[in-house]
């Protein structure tokens, strides 16, 4: 590859790679130093391990839960609930945003309601949602959908109305229908906005699922956190939080991977 580019550009690419490696190494070092300091502080009695636990104990608990299969059971339930809530919230949000773009009248009618719903703390509505839908997986999934759908509608709709008006007028002069304008201009131009919304929805869906599991679930990561807090088993709580952070980061990186693929394809 380097035979086809200038030496200056080759040096520039090398600098970028070195910078990326330096950033990754620094990130890993920060994590290792923090965990090492935490472990040392616990071993020397500088912190109360009853309240904070420590990495080696959390790791041992992780191994035990992995061996007996409990970890896969609880993680599998939470991931399934999150994926369903994430997909349903995103798809419904995009469809509603399309309907609002299609009808300017209803967009103006529903605008204040969307603003109010967006300002409400959706997690506070979780008990009501669960009472309406029912305690169990359905209530948890609907809670996840409720948390993410409003922000999806608002972000995607704002992306639709921000599309270059000149492109739309050009298609209109050639007699294009509204559906053709949507397919040829509005949706393709709004894909970066939709992808950015997907990144936000990953975290919001997890918030909805964990809150739902706090309230009614007898399985899942949220259940482990609540159970660990009730029996004062803080290593279980910390293990669950670490697992939640890792899975959320992996799902976020998956969306970022598809975003990079789409960006390269566009170029």
PDB file of C-alpha atoms in Angstrom:
ATOM      1  CA  UNK A   1       0.000   0.000   0.000  1.00  0.00           C
ATOM      2  CA  UNK A   2       2.814   2.372   0.902  1.00  0.00           C
ATOM      3  CA  UNK A   3       4.278   2.090  -2.667  1.00  0.00           C
ATOM      4  CA  UNK A   4       1.311   4.059  -3.975  1.00  0.00           C
ATOM      5  CA  UNK A   5       1.545   6.952  -1.544  1.00  0.00           C
ATOM      6  CA  UNK A   6       4.107   9.640  -0.797  1.00  0.00           C
ATOM      7  CA  UNK A   7       6.644   9.339   1.995  1.00  0.00           C
ATOM      8  CA  UNK A   8       5.043  12.290   3.766  1.00  0.00           C
ATOM      9  CA  UNK A   9       1.674  10.584   3.755  1.00  0.00           C
ATOM     10  CA  UNK A  10       3.297   7.350   4.900  1.00  0.00           C
ATOM     11  CA  UNK A  11       4.875   9.159   7.849  1.00  0.00           C
ATOM     12  CA  UNK A  12       1.541  10.781   8.642  1.00  0.00           C
ATOM     13  CA  UNK A  13      -0.199   7.371   8.724  1.00  0.00           C
ATOM     14  CA  UNK A  14       2.524   5.990  10.970  1.00  0.00           C
ATOM     15  CA  UNK A  15       2.074   8.901  13.383  1.00  0.00           C
ATOM     16  CA  UNK A  16      -1.665   8.251  13.531  1.00  0.00           C
ATOM     17  CA  UNK A  17      -1.075   4.555  14.303  1.00  0.00           C
ATOM     18  CA  UNK A  18       1.474   5.414  16.994  1.00  0.00           C
ATOM     19  CA  UNK A  19      -0.945   7.893  18.559  1.00  0.00           C
ATOM     20  CA  UNK A  20      -3.755   5.303  18.598  1.00  0.00           C
ATOM     21  CA  UNK A  21      -1.437   2.753  20.233  1.00  0.00           C
ATOM     22  CA  UNK A  22      -0.294   5.312  22.804  1.00  0.00           C
ATOM     23  CA  UNK A  23      -3.907   6.167  23.652  1.00  0.00           C
ATOM     24  CA  UNK A  24      -4.847   2.483  24.026  1.00  0.00           C
ATOM     25  CA  UNK A  25      -1.788   1.716  26.177  1.00  0.00           C
ATOM     26  CA  UNK A  26      -2.508   4.747  28.390  1.00  0.00           C
ATOM     27  CA  UNK A  27      -6.125   3.683  28.824  1.00  0.00           C
ATOM     28  CA  UNK A  28      -5.059   0.173  29.845  1.00  0.00           C
ATOM     29  CA  UNK A  29      -2.415   1.542  32.237  1.00  0.00           C
ATOM     30  CA  UNK A  30      -4.955   3.807  33.942  1.00  0.00           C
ATOM     31  CA  UNK A  31      -7.288   0.840  34.440  1.00  0.00           C
ATOM     32  CA  UNK A  32      -4.496  -1.399  35.752  1.00  0.00           C
ATOM     33  CA  UNK A  33      -3.202   1.294  38.121  1.00  0.00           C
ATOM     34  CA  UNK A  34      -6.683   1.988  39.516  1.00  0.00           C
ATOM     35  CA  UNK A  35      -7.417  -1.709  40.058  1.00  0.00           C
ATOM     36  CA  UNK A  36      -3.965  -2.271  41.545  1.00  0.00           C
ATOM     37  CA  UNK A  37      -4.353   0.658  43.930  1.00  0.00           C
ATOM     38  CA  UNK A  38      -7.782  -0.623  44.928  1.00  0.00           C
ATOM     39  CA  UNK A  39      -6.401  -4.113  45.641  1.00  0.00           C
ATOM     40  CA  UNK A  40      -3.388  -2.813  47.574  1.00  0.00           C
ATOM     41  CA  UNK A  41      -5.562  -0.473  49.645  1.00  0.00           C
ATOM     42  CA  UNK A  42      -7.812  -3.384  50.547  1.00  0.00           C
ATOM     43  CA  UNK A  43      -4.924  -5.681  51.436  1.00  0.00           C
ATOM     44  CA  UNK A  44      -3.284  -3.058  53.665  1.00  0.00           C
ATOM     45  CA  UNK A  45      -6.568  -2.173  55.357  1.00  0.00           C
ATOM     46  CA  UNK A  46      -6.710   1.376  54.062  1.00  0.00           C
ATOM     47  CA  UNK A  47     -10.317   0.898  52.963  1.00  0.00           C
ATOM     48  CA  UNK A  48     -13.230  -1.017  54.404  1.00  0.00           C
ATOM     49  CA  UNK A  49     -13.601  -4.080  52.150  1.00  0.00           C
ATOM     50  CA  UNK A  50     -17.071  -4.731  53.547  1.00  0.00           C
ATOM     51  CA  UNK A  51     -18.245  -1.563  51.804  1.00  0.00           C
ATOM     52  CA  UNK A  52     -15.944  -1.503  48.767  1.00  0.00           C
ATOM     53  CA  UNK A  53     -14.904  -5.147  48.229  1.00  0.00           C
ATOM     54  CA  UNK A  54     -11.732  -5.512  46.116  1.00  0.00           C
ATOM     55  CA  UNK A  55     -10.748  -6.835  42.646  1.00  0.00           C
ATOM     56  CA  UNK A  56      -9.493 -10.297  43.677  1.00  0.00           C
ATOM     57  CA  UNK A  57     -12.667 -11.063  45.606  1.00  0.00           C
ATOM     58  CA  UNK A  58     -14.804  -9.813  42.724  1.00  0.00           C
ATOM     59  CA  UNK A  59     -12.796 -11.971  40.313  1.00  0.00           C
ATOM     60  CA  UNK A  60     -13.230 -15.082  42.488  1.00  0.00           C
ATOM     61  CA  UNK A  61     -16.974 -14.463  42.664  1.00  0.00           C
ATOM     62  CA  UNK A  62     -17.041 -14.013  38.881  1.00  0.00           C
ATOM     63  CA  UNK A  63     -15.310 -17.395  38.417  1.00  0.00           C
ATOM     64  CA  UNK A  64     -17.775 -19.104  40.782  1.00  0.00           C
ATOM     65  CA  UNK A  65     -20.817 -17.625  39.051  1.00  0.00           C
ATOM     66  CA  UNK A  66     -19.353 -18.593  35.672  1.00  0.00           C
ATOM     67  CA  UNK A  67     -18.694 -22.191  36.703  1.00  0.00           C
ATOM     68  CA  UNK A  68     -22.178 -22.815  38.082  1.00  0.00           C
ATOM     69  CA  UNK A  69     -23.851 -21.124  35.106  1.00  0.00           C
ATOM     70  CA  UNK A  70     -25.700 -18.476  37.135  1.00  0.00           C
ATOM     71  CA  UNK A  71     -23.829 -15.619  35.477  1.00  0.00           C
ATOM     72  CA  UNK A  72     -24.798 -16.647  31.935  1.00  0.00           C
ATOM     73  CA  UNK A  73     -28.419 -17.027  33.021  1.00  0.00           C
ATOM     74  CA  UNK A  74     -28.682 -13.552  34.578  1.00  0.00           C
ATOM     75  CA  UNK A  75     -26.623 -11.800  31.884  1.00  0.00           C
ATOM     76  CA  UNK A  76     -28.543 -13.557  29.108  1.00  0.00           C
ATOM     77  CA  UNK A  77     -31.893 -12.351  30.456  1.00  0.00           C
ATOM     78  CA  UNK A  78     -30.741  -8.734  30.799  1.00  0.00           C
ATOM     79  CA  UNK A  79     -29.106  -8.690  27.358  1.00  0.00           C
ATOM     80  CA  UNK A  80     -32.230 -10.165  25.727  1.00  0.00           C
ATOM     81  CA  UNK A  81     -34.488  -7.605  27.423  1.00  0.00           C
ATOM     82  CA  UNK A  82     -32.141  -4.775  26.438  1.00  0.00           C
ATOM     83  CA  UNK A  83     -31.829  -5.851  22.798  1.00  0.00           C
ATOM     84  CA  UNK A  84     -35.606  -6.184  22.404  1.00  0.00           C
ATOM     85  CA  UNK A  85     -36.231  -2.834  24.111  1.00  0.00           C
ATOM     86  CA  UNK A  86     -33.454  -1.177  22.096  1.00  0.00           C
ATOM     87  CA  UNK A  87     -34.693  -2.458  18.728  1.00  0.00           C
ATOM     88  CA  UNK A  88     -38.369  -1.799  19.482  1.00  0.00           C
ATOM     89  CA  UNK A  89     -37.712   1.699  20.844  1.00  0.00           C
ATOM     90  CA  UNK A  90     -35.501   2.632  17.899  1.00  0.00           C
ATOM     91  CA  UNK A  91     -37.806   1.244  15.192  1.00  0.00           C
ATOM     92  CA  UNK A  92     -40.956   2.757  16.705  1.00  0.00           C
ATOM     93  CA  UNK A  93     -39.180   6.071  17.258  1.00  0.00           C
ATOM     94  CA  UNK A  94     -37.979   6.256  13.645  1.00  0.00           C
ATOM     95  CA  UNK A  95     -41.438   5.339  12.311  1.00  0.00           C
ATOM     96  CA  UNK A  96     -43.124   8.026  14.423  1.00  0.00           C
ATOM     97  CA  UNK A  97     -40.477  10.557  13.336  1.00  0.00           C
ATOM     98  CA  UNK A  98     -41.293   9.698   9.707  1.00  0.00           C
ATOM     99  CA  UNK A  99     -45.000  10.273  10.373  1.00  0.00           C
ATOM    100  CA  UNK A 100     -44.259  13.656  11.985  1.00  0.00           C
ATOM    101  CA  UNK A 101     -42.080  14.654   9.010  1.00  0.00           C
ATOM    102  CA  UNK A 102     -44.856  13.533   6.670  1.00  0.00           C
ATOM    103  CA  UNK A 103     -47.498  15.669   8.405  1.00  0.00           C
ATOM    104  CA  UNK A 104     -46.345  19.135   9.441  1.00  0.00           C
ATOM    105  CA  UNK A 105     -49.746  19.669  11.089  1.00  0.00           C
ATOM    106  CA  UNK A 106     -49.332  16.761  13.522  1.00  0.00           C
ATOM    107  CA  UNK A 107     -45.695  17.641  14.100  1.00  0.00           C
ATOM    108  CA  UNK A 108     -46.741  21.058  15.409  1.00  0.00           C
ATOM    109  CA  UNK A 109     -49.660  19.580  17.398  1.00  0.00           C
ATOM    110  CA  UNK A 110     -47.510  16.962  19.143  1.00  0.00           C
ATOM    111  CA  UNK A 111     -44.392  19.107  19.647  1.00  0.00           C
ATOM    112  CA  UNK A 112     -45.267  20.398  23.165  1.00  0.00           C
ATOM    113  CA  UNK A 113     -46.276  16.902  24.285  1.00  0.00           C
ATOM    114  CA  UNK A 114     -42.969  15.481  23.118  1.00  0.00           C
ATOM    115  CA  UNK A 115     -41.094  18.231  24.970  1.00  0.00           C
ATOM    116  CA  UNK A 116     -43.007  17.493  28.179  1.00  0.00           C
ATOM    117  CA  UNK A 117     -42.534  13.721  27.854  1.00  0.00           C
ATOM    118  CA  UNK A 118     -38.822  14.201  27.203  1.00  0.00           C
ATOM    119  CA  UNK A 119     -38.449  16.338  30.332  1.00  0.00           C
ATOM    120  CA  UNK A 120     -40.173  13.769  32.539  1.00  0.00           C
ATOM    121  CA  UNK A 121     -37.937  11.327  34.441  1.00  0.00           C
ATOM    122  CA  UNK A 122     -39.048   8.149  32.669  1.00  0.00           C
ATOM    123  CA  UNK A 123     -37.539   5.951  35.364  1.00  0.00           C
ATOM    124  CA  UNK A 124     -39.979   7.486  37.854  1.00  0.00           C
ATOM    125  CA  UNK A 125     -42.823   6.254  35.646  1.00  0.00           C
ATOM    126  CA  UNK A 126     -41.483   2.686  35.686  1.00  0.00           C
ATOM    127  CA  UNK A 127     -43.726   1.513  38.579  1.00  0.00           C
ATOM    128  CA  UNK A 128     -46.809   2.820  36.753  1.00  0.00           C
ATOM    129  CA  UNK A 129     -45.736   1.223  33.473  1.00  0.00           C
ATOM    130  CA  UNK A 130     -45.151  -2.116  35.169  1.00  0.00           C
ATOM    131  CA  UNK A 131     -48.562  -1.945  36.844  1.00  0.00           C
ATOM    132  CA  UNK A 132     -50.203  -1.268  33.478  1.00  0.00           C
ATOM    133  CA  UNK A 133     -48.263  -3.820  31.433  1.00  0.00           C
ATOM    134  CA  UNK A 134     -47.665  -6.391  34.133  1.00  0.00           C
ATOM    135  CA  UNK A 135     -44.787  -7.540  36.300  1.00  0.00           C
ATOM    136  CA  UNK A 136     -42.343  -9.645  34.341  1.00  0.00           C
ATOM    137  CA  UNK A 137     -40.352  -9.462  31.135  1.00  0.00           C
ATOM    138  CA  UNK A 138     -43.046  -7.486  29.280  1.00  0.00           C
ATOM    139  CA  UNK A 139     -43.073  -4.708  31.889  1.00  0.00           C
ATOM    140  CA  UNK A 140     -39.276  -4.459  31.875  1.00  0.00           C
ATOM    141  CA  UNK A 141     -39.091  -4.331  28.069  1.00  0.00           C
ATOM    142  CA  UNK A 142     -41.821  -1.678  27.840  1.00  0.00           C
ATOM    143  CA  UNK A 143     -39.938   0.374  30.435  1.00  0.00           C
ATOM    144  CA  UNK A 144     -36.807   0.179  28.257  1.00  0.00           C
ATOM    145  CA  UNK A 145     -38.833   1.226  25.216  1.00  0.00           C
ATOM    146  CA  UNK A 146     -40.395   4.151  27.079  1.00  0.00           C
ATOM    147  CA  UNK A 147     -37.008   5.460  28.180  1.00  0.00           C
ATOM    148  CA  UNK A 148     -35.562   5.496  24.646  1.00  0.00           C
ATOM    149  CA  UNK A 149     -38.464   6.171  22.276  1.00  0.00           C
ATOM    150  CA  UNK A 150     -39.013   9.891  22.968  1.00  0.00           C
ATOM    151  CA  UNK A 151     -35.388  10.859  22.468  1.00  0.00           C
ATOM    152  CA  UNK A 152     -35.354   8.767  19.284  1.00  0.00           C
ATOM    153  CA  UNK A 153     -38.394  10.578  17.898  1.00  0.00           C
ATOM    154  CA  UNK A 154     -36.999  14.031  18.662  1.00  0.00           C
ATOM    155  CA  UNK A 155     -33.454  13.379  17.401  1.00  0.00           C
ATOM    156  CA  UNK A 156     -34.505  11.645  14.193  1.00  0.00           C
ATOM    157  CA  UNK A 157     -37.250  14.159  13.422  1.00  0.00           C
ATOM    158  CA  UNK A 158     -34.813  17.048  13.905  1.00  0.00           C
ATOM    159  CA  UNK A 159     -32.456  15.232  11.539  1.00  0.00           C
ATOM    160  CA  UNK A 160     -35.239  14.933   8.950  1.00  0.00           C
ATOM    161  CA  UNK A 161     -36.148  18.612   9.019  1.00  0.00           C
ATOM    162  CA  UNK A 162     -32.464  19.606   8.867  1.00  0.00           C
ATOM    163  CA  UNK A 163     -31.968  17.977   5.470  1.00  0.00           C
ATOM    164  CA  UNK A 164     -30.837  20.388   2.745  1.00  0.00           C
ATOM    165  CA  UNK A 165     -34.008  22.147   1.539  1.00  0.00           C
ATOM    166  CA  UNK A 166     -32.489  22.776  -1.908  1.00  0.00           C
ATOM    167  CA  UNK A 167     -32.218  19.046  -2.573  1.00  0.00           C
ATOM    168  CA  UNK A 168     -35.863  18.571  -1.637  1.00  0.00           C
ATOM    169  CA  UNK A 169     -36.954  21.474  -3.850  1.00  0.00           C
ATOM    170  CA  UNK A 170     -34.953  20.035  -6.742  1.00  0.00           C
ATOM    171  CA  UNK A 171     -36.771  16.720  -6.483  1.00  0.00           C
ATOM    172  CA  UNK A 172     -40.109  18.506  -6.158  1.00  0.00           C
ATOM    173  CA  UNK A 173     -39.474  20.421  -9.405  1.00  0.00           C
ATOM    174  CA  UNK A 174     -39.034  17.081 -11.155  1.00  0.00           C
ATOM    175  CA  UNK A 175     -42.368  15.908  -9.777  1.00  0.00           C
ATOM    176  CA  UNK A 176     -41.090  13.582  -7.059  1.00  0.00           C
ATOM    177  CA  UNK A 177     -43.660  12.318  -4.563  1.00  0.00           C
ATOM    178  CA  UNK A 178     -43.223  12.661  -0.816  1.00  0.00           C
ATOM    179  CA  UNK A 179     -42.362   8.986  -0.458  1.00  0.00           C
ATOM    180  CA  UNK A 180     -39.679   9.333  -3.149  1.00  0.00           C
ATOM    181  CA  UNK A 181     -38.213  12.373  -1.395  1.00  0.00           C
ATOM    182  CA  UNK A 182     -38.163  10.381   1.849  1.00  0.00           C
ATOM    183  CA  UNK A 183     -36.378   7.407   0.266  1.00  0.00           C
ATOM    184  CA  UNK A 184     -33.956   9.305  -1.970  1.00  0.00           C
ATOM    185  CA  UNK A 185     -32.966  12.282   0.195  1.00  0.00           C
ATOM    186  CA  UNK A 186     -34.332  12.447   3.732  1.00  0.00           C
ATOM    187  CA  UNK A 187     -33.510   8.940   4.995  1.00  0.00           C
ATOM    188  CA  UNK A 188     -30.029   8.684   3.396  1.00  0.00           C
ATOM    189  CA  UNK A 189     -29.081  12.162   4.657  1.00  0.00           C
ATOM    190  CA  UNK A 190     -30.315  11.322   8.167  1.00  0.00           C
ATOM    191  CA  UNK A 191     -28.431   8.037   8.594  1.00  0.00           C
ATOM    192  CA  UNK A 192     -25.583   9.678  10.623  1.00  0.00           C
ATOM    193  CA  UNK A 193     -28.225  11.136  12.970  1.00  0.00           C
ATOM    194  CA  UNK A 194     -29.926   7.756  13.294  1.00  0.00           C
ATOM    195  CA  UNK A 195     -26.611   6.057  14.076  1.00  0.00           C
ATOM    196  CA  UNK A 196     -25.819   8.685  16.729  1.00  0.00           C
ATOM    197  CA  UNK A 197     -29.248   8.061  18.211  1.00  0.00           C
ATOM    198  CA  UNK A 198     -28.532   4.325  18.307  1.00  0.00           C
ATOM    199  CA  UNK A 199     -25.450   5.031  20.441  1.00  0.00           C
ATOM    200  CA  UNK A 200     -27.551   7.002  22.914  1.00  0.00           C
ATOM    201  CA  UNK A 201     -30.295   4.369  22.916  1.00  0.00           C
ATOM    202  CA  UNK A 202     -27.909   1.620  24.017  1.00  0.00           C
ATOM    203  CA  UNK A 203     -27.383   3.351  27.357  1.00  0.00           C
ATOM    204  CA  UNK A 204     -31.018   4.408  27.710  1.00  0.00           C
ATOM    205  CA  UNK A 205     -32.264   0.879  27.041  1.00  0.00           C
ATOM    206  CA  UNK A 206     -29.958  -0.466  29.735  1.00  0.00           C
ATOM    207  CA  UNK A 207     -31.275   2.176  32.145  1.00  0.00           C
ATOM    208  CA  UNK A 208     -34.856   1.071  31.476  1.00  0.00           C
ATOM    209  CA  UNK A 209     -34.026  -2.616  31.865  1.00  0.00           C
ATOM    210  CA  UNK A 210     -32.038  -2.202  35.085  1.00  0.00           C
ATOM    211  CA  UNK A 211     -34.738  -0.003  36.643  1.00  0.00           C
ATOM    212  CA  UNK A 212     -37.396  -2.571  35.675  1.00  0.00           C
ATOM    213  CA  UNK A 213     -35.301  -5.377  37.154  1.00  0.00           C
ATOM    214  CA  UNK A 214     -34.829  -3.369  40.326  1.00  0.00           C
ATOM    215  CA  UNK A 215     -38.602  -3.324  40.764  1.00  0.00           C
ATOM    216  CA  UNK A 216     -39.961  -6.688  39.694  1.00  0.00           C
ATOM    217  CA  UNK A 217     -37.410  -9.082  38.241  1.00  0.00           C
ATOM    218  CA  UNK A 218     -36.190 -12.265  39.886  1.00  0.00           C
ATOM    219  CA  UNK A 219     -33.336 -12.607  37.437  1.00  0.00           C
ATOM    220  CA  UNK A 220     -30.945 -10.361  35.531  1.00  0.00           C
ATOM    221  CA  UNK A 221     -28.092  -8.001  36.319  1.00  0.00           C
ATOM    222  CA  UNK A 222     -30.433  -5.522  38.017  1.00  0.00           C
ATOM    223  CA  UNK A 223     -31.727  -8.312  40.262  1.00  0.00           C
ATOM    224  CA  UNK A 224     -28.162  -9.260  41.243  1.00  0.00           C
ATOM    225  CA  UNK A 225     -27.404  -5.642  42.168  1.00  0.00           C
ATOM    226  CA  UNK A 226     -30.552  -5.349  44.307  1.00  0.00           C
ATOM    227  CA  UNK A 227     -30.026  -8.747  45.923  1.00  0.00           C
ATOM    228  CA  UNK A 228     -26.374  -7.999  46.676  1.00  0.00           C
ATOM    229  CA  UNK A 229     -27.360  -4.704  48.315  1.00  0.00           C
ATOM    230  CA  UNK A 230     -30.098  -6.336  50.400  1.00  0.00           C
ATOM    231  CA  UNK A 231     -27.800  -9.012  51.840  1.00  0.00           C
ATOM    232  CA  UNK A 232     -24.834  -6.589  52.095  1.00  0.00           C
ATOM    233  CA  UNK A 233     -22.812  -8.621  49.608  1.00  0.00           C
ATOM    234  CA  UNK A 234     -21.001  -5.712  47.983  1.00  0.00           C
ATOM    235  CA  UNK A 235     -18.683  -7.905  45.904  1.00  0.00           C
ATOM    236  CA  UNK A 236     -21.788  -9.190  44.073  1.00  0.00           C
ATOM    237  CA  UNK A 237     -22.937  -5.617  43.496  1.00  0.00           C
ATOM    238  CA  UNK A 238     -19.536  -4.535  42.191  1.00  0.00           C
ATOM    239  CA  UNK A 239     -19.243  -7.617  39.964  1.00  0.00           C
ATOM    240  CA  UNK A 240     -22.656  -6.877  38.452  1.00  0.00           C
ATOM    241  CA  UNK A 241     -21.743  -3.241  37.849  1.00  0.00           C
ATOM    242  CA  UNK A 242     -18.487  -4.228  36.118  1.00  0.00           C
ATOM    243  CA  UNK A 243     -20.294  -6.747  33.908  1.00  0.00           C
ATOM    244  CA  UNK A 244     -22.935  -4.153  33.063  1.00  0.00           C
ATOM    245  CA  UNK A 245     -20.237  -1.637  32.108  1.00  0.00           C
ATOM    246  CA  UNK A 246     -18.390  -4.154  29.916  1.00  0.00           C
ATOM    247  CA  UNK A 247     -21.510  -5.319  28.055  1.00  0.00           C
ATOM    248  CA  UNK A 248     -22.718  -1.735  27.524  1.00  0.00           C
ATOM    249  CA  UNK A 249     -19.299  -0.767  26.149  1.00  0.00           C
ATOM    250  CA  UNK A 250     -19.269  -3.780  23.800  1.00  0.00           C
ATOM    251  CA  UNK A 251     -22.731  -2.946  22.461  1.00  0.00           C
ATOM    252  CA  UNK A 252     -21.674   0.677  21.972  1.00  0.00           C
ATOM    253  CA  UNK A 253     -18.549  -0.438  20.104  1.00  0.00           C
ATOM    254  CA  UNK A 254     -20.681  -2.669  17.891  1.00  0.00           C
ATOM    255  CA  UNK A 255     -22.733   0.361  16.824  1.00  0.00           C
ATOM    256  CA  UNK A 256     -19.514   2.348  16.320  1.00  0.00           C
ATOM    257  CA  UNK A 257     -18.153  -0.485  14.143  1.00  0.00           C
ATOM    258  CA  UNK A 258     -21.172  -0.313  11.832  1.00  0.00           C
ATOM    259  CA  UNK A 259     -20.876   3.483  11.801  1.00  0.00           C
ATOM    260  CA  UNK A 260     -17.259   3.230  10.594  1.00  0.00           C
ATOM    261  CA  UNK A 261     -18.269   0.698   7.932  1.00  0.00           C
ATOM    262  CA  UNK A 262     -21.028   3.017   6.725  1.00  0.00           C
ATOM    263  CA  UNK A 263     -18.678   6.016   6.675  1.00  0.00           C
ATOM    264  CA  UNK A 264     -16.116   4.117   4.596  1.00  0.00           C
ATOM    265  CA  UNK A 265     -18.855   2.927   2.241  1.00  0.00           C
ATOM    266  CA  UNK A 266     -20.066   6.515   1.774  1.00  0.00           C
ATOM    267  CA  UNK A 267     -16.551   7.693   0.986  1.00  0.00           C
TER     268      UNK A 267
END
